[in-house]
Short mmCIF file of C-alpha atoms in Angstrom, two decimals:
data_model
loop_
_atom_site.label_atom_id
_atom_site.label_comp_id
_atom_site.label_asym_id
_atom_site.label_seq_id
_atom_site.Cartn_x
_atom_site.Cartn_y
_atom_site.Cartn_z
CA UNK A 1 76.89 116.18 98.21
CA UNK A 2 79.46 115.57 95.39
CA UNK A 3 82.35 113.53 96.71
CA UNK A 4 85.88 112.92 94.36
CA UNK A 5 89.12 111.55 95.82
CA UNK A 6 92.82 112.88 94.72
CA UNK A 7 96.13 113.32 97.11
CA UNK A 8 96.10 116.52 97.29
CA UNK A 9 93.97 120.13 96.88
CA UNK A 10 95.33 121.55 93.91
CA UNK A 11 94.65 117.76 92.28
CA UNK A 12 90.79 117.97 93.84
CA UNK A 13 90.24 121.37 92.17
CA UNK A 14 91.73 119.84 89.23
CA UNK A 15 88.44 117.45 89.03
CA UNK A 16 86.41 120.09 90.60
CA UNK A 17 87.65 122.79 88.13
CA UNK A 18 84.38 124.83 88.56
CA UNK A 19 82.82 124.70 92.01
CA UNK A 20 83.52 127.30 94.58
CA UNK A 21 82.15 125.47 97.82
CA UNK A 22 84.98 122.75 97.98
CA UNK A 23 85.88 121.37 101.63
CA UNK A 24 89.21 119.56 101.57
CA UNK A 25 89.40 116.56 104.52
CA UNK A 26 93.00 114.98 104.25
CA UNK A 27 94.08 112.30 106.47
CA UNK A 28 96.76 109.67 106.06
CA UNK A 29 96.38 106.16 105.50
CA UNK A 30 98.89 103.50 105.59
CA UNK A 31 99.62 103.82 101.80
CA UNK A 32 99.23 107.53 101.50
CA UNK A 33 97.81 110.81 102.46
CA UNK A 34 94.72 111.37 100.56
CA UNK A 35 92.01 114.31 100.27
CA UNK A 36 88.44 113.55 100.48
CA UNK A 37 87.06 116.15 98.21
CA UNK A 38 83.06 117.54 99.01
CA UNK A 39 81.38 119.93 97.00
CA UNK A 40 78.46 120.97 99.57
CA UNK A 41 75.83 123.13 99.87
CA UNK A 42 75.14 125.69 102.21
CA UNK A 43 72.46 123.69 104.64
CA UNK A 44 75.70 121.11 105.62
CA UNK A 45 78.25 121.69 108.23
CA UNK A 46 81.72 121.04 108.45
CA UNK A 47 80.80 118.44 111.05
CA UNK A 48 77.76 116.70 109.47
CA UNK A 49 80.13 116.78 106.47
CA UNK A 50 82.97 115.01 107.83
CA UNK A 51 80.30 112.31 110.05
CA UNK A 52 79.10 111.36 106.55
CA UNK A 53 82.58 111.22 105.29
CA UNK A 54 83.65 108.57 107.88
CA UNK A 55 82.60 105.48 106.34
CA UNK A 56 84.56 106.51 102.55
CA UNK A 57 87.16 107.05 105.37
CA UNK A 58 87.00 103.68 106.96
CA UNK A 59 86.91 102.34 103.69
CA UNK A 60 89.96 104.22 102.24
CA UNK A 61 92.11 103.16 104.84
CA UNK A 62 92.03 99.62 104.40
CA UNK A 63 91.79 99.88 100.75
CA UNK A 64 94.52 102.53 99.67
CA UNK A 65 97.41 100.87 97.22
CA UNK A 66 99.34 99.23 99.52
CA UNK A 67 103.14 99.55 97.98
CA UNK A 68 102.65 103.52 98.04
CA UNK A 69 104.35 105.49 100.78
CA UNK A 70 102.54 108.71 102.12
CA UNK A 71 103.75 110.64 98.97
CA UNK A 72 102.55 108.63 96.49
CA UNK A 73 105.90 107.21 96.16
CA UNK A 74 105.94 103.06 95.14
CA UNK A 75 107.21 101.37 98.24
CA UNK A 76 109.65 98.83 97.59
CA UNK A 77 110.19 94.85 98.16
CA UNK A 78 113.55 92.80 97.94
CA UNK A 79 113.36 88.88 98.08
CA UNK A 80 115.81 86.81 97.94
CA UNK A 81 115.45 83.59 96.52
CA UNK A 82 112.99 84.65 93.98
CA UNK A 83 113.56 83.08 91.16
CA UNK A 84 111.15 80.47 91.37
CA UNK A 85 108.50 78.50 93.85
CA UNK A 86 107.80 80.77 96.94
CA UNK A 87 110.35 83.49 96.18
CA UNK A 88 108.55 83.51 92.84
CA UNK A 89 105.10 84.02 94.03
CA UNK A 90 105.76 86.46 96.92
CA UNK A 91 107.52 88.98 94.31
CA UNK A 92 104.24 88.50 91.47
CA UNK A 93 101.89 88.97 94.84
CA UNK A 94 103.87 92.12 96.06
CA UNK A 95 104.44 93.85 92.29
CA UNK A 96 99.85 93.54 91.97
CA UNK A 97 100.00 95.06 95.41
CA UNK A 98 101.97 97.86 94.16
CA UNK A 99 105.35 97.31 94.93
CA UNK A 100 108.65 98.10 93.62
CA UNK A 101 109.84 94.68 93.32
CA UNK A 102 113.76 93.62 93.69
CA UNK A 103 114.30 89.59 92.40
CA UNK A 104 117.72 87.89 93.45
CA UNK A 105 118.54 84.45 92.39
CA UNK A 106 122.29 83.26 92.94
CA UNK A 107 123.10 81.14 89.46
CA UNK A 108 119.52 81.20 87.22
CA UNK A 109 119.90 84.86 85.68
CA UNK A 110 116.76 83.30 83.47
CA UNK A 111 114.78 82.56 85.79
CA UNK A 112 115.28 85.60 87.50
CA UNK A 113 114.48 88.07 84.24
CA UNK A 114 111.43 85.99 83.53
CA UNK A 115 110.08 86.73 86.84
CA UNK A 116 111.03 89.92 86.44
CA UNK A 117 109.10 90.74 83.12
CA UNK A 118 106.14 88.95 85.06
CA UNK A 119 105.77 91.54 87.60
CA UNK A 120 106.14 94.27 85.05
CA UNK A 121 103.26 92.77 83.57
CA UNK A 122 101.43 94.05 86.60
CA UNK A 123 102.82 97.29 86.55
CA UNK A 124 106.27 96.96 88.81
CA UNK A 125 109.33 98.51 87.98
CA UNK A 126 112.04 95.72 88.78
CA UNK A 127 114.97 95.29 89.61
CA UNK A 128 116.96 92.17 88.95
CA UNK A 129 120.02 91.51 91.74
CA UNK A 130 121.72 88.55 90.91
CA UNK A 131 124.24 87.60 94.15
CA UNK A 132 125.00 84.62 96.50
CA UNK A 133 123.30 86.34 99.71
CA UNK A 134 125.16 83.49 101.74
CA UNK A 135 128.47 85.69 101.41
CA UNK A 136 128.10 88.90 103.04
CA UNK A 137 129.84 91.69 100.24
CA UNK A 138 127.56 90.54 98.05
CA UNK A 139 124.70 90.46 100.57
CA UNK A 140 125.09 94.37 101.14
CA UNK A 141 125.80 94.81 96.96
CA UNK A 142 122.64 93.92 96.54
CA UNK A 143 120.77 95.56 98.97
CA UNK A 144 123.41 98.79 97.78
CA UNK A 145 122.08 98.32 94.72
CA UNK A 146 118.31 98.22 95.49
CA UNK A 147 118.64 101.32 97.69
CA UNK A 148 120.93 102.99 94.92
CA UNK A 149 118.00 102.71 92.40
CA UNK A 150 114.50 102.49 94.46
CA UNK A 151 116.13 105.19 97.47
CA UNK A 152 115.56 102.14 99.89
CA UNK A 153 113.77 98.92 100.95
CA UNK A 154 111.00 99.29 102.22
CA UNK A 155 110.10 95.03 102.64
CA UNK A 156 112.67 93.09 103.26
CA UNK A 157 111.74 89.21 102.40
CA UNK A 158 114.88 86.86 103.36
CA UNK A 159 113.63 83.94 101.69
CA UNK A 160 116.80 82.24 100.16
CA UNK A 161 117.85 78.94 101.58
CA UNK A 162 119.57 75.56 101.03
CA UNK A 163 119.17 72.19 102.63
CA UNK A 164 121.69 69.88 102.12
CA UNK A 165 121.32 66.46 103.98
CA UNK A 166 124.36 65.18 106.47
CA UNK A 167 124.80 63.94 109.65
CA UNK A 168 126.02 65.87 113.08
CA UNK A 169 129.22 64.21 113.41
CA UNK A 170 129.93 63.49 109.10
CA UNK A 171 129.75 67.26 107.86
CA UNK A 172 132.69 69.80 107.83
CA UNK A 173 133.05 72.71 109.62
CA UNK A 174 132.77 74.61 105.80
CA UNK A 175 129.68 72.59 104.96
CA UNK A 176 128.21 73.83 108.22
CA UNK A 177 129.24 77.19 107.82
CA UNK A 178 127.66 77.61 104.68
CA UNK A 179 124.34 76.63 105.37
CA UNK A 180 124.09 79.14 108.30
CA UNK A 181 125.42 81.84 106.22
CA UNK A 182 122.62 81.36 103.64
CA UNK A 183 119.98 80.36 105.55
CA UNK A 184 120.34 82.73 108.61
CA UNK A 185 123.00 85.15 108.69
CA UNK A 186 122.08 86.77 105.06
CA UNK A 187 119.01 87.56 107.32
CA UNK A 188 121.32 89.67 109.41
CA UNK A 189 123.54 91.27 106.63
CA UNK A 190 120.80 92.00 104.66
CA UNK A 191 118.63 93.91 107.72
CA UNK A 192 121.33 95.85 108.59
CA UNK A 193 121.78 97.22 105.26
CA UNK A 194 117.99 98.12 105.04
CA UNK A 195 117.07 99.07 108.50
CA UNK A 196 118.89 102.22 108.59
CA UNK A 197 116.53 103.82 105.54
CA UNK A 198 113.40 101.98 107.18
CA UNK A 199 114.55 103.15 110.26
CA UNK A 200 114.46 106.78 108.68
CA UNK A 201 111.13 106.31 106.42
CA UNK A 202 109.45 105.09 109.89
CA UNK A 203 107.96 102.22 108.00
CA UNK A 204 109.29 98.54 107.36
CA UNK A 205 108.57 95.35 107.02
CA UNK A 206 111.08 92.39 107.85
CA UNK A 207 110.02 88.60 106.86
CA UNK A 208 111.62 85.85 107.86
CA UNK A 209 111.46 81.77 107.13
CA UNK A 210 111.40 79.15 109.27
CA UNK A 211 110.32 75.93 107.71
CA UNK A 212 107.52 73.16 109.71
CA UNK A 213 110.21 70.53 109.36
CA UNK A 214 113.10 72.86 110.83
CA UNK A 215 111.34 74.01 113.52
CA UNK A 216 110.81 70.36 114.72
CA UNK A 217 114.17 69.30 114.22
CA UNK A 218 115.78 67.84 111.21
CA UNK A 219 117.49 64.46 111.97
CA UNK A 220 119.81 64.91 108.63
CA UNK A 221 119.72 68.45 108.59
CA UNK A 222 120.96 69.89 111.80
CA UNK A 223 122.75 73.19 110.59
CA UNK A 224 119.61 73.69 108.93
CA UNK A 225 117.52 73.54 112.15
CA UNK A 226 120.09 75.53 113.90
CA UNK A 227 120.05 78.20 111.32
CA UNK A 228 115.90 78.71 111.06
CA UNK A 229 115.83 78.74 114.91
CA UNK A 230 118.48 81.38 114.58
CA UNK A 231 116.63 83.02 112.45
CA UNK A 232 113.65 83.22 114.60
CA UNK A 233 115.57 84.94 117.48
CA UNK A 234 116.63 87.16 115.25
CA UNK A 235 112.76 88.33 114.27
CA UNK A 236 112.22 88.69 118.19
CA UNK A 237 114.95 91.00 118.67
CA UNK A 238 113.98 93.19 115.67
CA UNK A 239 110.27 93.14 116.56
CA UNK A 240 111.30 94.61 120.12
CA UNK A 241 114.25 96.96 118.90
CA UNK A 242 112.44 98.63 115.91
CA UNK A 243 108.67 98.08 116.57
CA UNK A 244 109.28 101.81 118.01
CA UNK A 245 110.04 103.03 114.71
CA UNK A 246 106.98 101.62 112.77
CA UNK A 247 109.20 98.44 111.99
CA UNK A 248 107.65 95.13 112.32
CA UNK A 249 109.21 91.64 111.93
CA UNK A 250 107.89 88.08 111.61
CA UNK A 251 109.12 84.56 110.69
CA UNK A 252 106.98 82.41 108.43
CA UNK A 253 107.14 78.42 108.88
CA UNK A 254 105.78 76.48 105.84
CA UNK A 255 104.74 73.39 105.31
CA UNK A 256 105.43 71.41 102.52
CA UNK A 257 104.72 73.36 99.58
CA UNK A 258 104.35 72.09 95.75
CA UNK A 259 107.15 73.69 93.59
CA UNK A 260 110.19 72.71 91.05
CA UNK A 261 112.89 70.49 92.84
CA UNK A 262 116.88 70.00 92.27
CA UNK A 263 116.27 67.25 93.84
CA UNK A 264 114.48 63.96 93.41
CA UNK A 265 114.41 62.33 96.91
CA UNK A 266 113.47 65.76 97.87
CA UNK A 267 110.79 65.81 95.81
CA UNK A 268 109.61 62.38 96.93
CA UNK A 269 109.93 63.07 100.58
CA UNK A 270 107.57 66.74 99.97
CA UNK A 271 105.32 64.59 98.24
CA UNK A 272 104.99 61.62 101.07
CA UNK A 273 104.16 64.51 103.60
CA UNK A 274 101.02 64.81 102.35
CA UNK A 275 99.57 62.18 104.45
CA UNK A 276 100.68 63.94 107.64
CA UNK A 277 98.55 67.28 106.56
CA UNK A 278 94.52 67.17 107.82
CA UNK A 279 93.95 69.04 104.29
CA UNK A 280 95.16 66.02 102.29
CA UNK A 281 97.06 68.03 99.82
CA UNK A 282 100.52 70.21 99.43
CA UNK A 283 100.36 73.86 99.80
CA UNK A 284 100.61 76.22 97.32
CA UNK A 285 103.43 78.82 97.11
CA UNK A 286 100.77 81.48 96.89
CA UNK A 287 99.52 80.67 99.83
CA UNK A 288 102.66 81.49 101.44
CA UNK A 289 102.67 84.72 99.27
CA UNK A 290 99.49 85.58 100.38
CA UNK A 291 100.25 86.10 104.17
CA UNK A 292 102.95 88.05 103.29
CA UNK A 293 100.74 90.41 101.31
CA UNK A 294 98.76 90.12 104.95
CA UNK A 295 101.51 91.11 106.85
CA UNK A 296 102.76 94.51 104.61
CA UNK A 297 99.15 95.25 104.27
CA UNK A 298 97.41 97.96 106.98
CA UNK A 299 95.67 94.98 108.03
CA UNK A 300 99.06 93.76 108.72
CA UNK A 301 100.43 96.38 110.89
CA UNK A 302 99.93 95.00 114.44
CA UNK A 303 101.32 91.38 113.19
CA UNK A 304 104.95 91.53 115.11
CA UNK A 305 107.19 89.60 116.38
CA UNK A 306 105.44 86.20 115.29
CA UNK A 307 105.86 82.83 114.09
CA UNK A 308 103.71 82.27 111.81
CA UNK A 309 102.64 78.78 110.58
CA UNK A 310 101.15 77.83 107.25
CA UNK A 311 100.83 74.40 106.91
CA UNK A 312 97.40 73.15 106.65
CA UNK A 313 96.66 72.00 110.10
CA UNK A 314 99.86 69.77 110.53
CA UNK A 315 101.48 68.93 114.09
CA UNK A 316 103.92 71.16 114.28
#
């Protein structure tokens, strides 16, 4: 038995151009549909066929390109933040998984194109989005614009966050304000201008962030710990309202993670955390990248709904 793969018939007899005893078994993966092509001889049937088939089945469904839709079509990724550090590495890990990739960055337009022309390297086309998602017009612009070229988002990575220091009773009301627009309600402009196309597609993928530190409780950063907790009711709500329509939604809390810092005493106080982590050492913004490639992945699909923490061991 002769086997060949292709997504449809017409494609199989394509490769097959000469044989007349072709048996076509389609079935759909995550990624796509995709024919099984068998050129048989006459001792087989259909149903010993299709046992022996099973395993290239198996196989196939795990293993399909992941950023493909059922038609072929390149699924497609928008994450904010992306200019650099975890952004950064979640939109390289998504454009070798096969994804359309959108980058947004608020004031680095450079850093945004080079990251950019790194995922094309692997084959994405790209979009580059520039917008402060922290204010909501330009929150939907950008996810307008995505939809206006790719037809939709497919994964929807809300990423983008600042932590400025102050205490409860020294910050302004504006200071305040602004941190929970950018770190949690861009979350909620930005999935309400995807869902509806996710919604239709039956497919999507919402990602959250938390942070290890937020989660706990920031003693100089409460709007920041209000806004991550925020944002993780927000993921349970979606996981329950549009897990029905093939929709999940998760929340991701790092730990401290190496990357470029604004900041210096930031920088020192990520660095001093290491002693608190059983691994001895900072994590690595691919790491981070790499469960989210987990968690649009097949292997993925029954992930909902879940805080997830990658932080190499630490109390949390």
């Amino acid at each position: 038995m002769l086997l060949s793969l292709a997504t449809d018939s017409q494609a199989a007899r394509l490769l097959l151009p000469s044989a007349h005893n072709l048996l076509f078994y389609k079935f759909k993966t995550d990624a796509r549909q995709v024919s099984i092509v068998a050129l048989t001889d006459h001792t087989q049937t259909k149903g010993e066929i299709a046992n022996r088939l099973q395993p290239f089945k198996t196989f196939l469904s795990t293993n399909c390109i992941l950023g493909e839709r059922m038609t072929g079509e390149k699924r497609t990724a928008l994450i904010t933040g992306s200019g650099r550090n975890i952004g950064r590495a979640i939109a390289l890990a998504l454009a070798k998984d096969g994804f359309n990739i959108v980058v947004n960055g608020s004031q680095d337009r450079d850093a945004c194109y080079k990251v950019a022309g790194e995922a094309q390297r692997f084959g994405a086309e790209v979009l580059v989005a520039m917008g402060d998602v922290g204010v909501p017009e330009n929150a939907k612009q950008i996810a307008d614009d995505a939809i206006d070229k790719f037809g939709g988002v497919d994964v929807l990575v809300n990423n983008a966050a600042i932590r400025p220091s102050g205490g409860f009773l020294d910050m302004s009301i504006e200071e305040w304000n602004r941190v929970i627009d950018v770190d949690f309600s861009s979350a909620v402009w930005l999935a309400r201008a995807c869902l509806p196309n996710m919604v239709a597609r039956n497919w999507g993928r919402i990602i959250n962030f938390g942070g290890m530190n937020a989660m706990q409780g920031y003693a100089s950063r409460p709007h920041v710990t209000v806004a991550k907790h925020a944002a993780w009711g927000l993921t349970k709500t979606l996981a329950r309202e549009f897990g029905p329509n093939g929709i999940t939604a998760n929340i991701i809390s790092p730990g401290p993670i190496a990357g470029e810092r604004d900041d210096p005493a930031m920088a020192a106080h990520i660095e001093s955390q290491k002693s608190k982590i059983p691994l001895g050492r900072l994590g690595k913004p691919e790491e981070i990248a790499a469960t989210i490639s987990l968690l649009v992945s097949a292997g993925g699909a029954f992930i909902n709904g879940q805080l997830i923490q990658v932080n190499g061991g630490a109390d949390t």
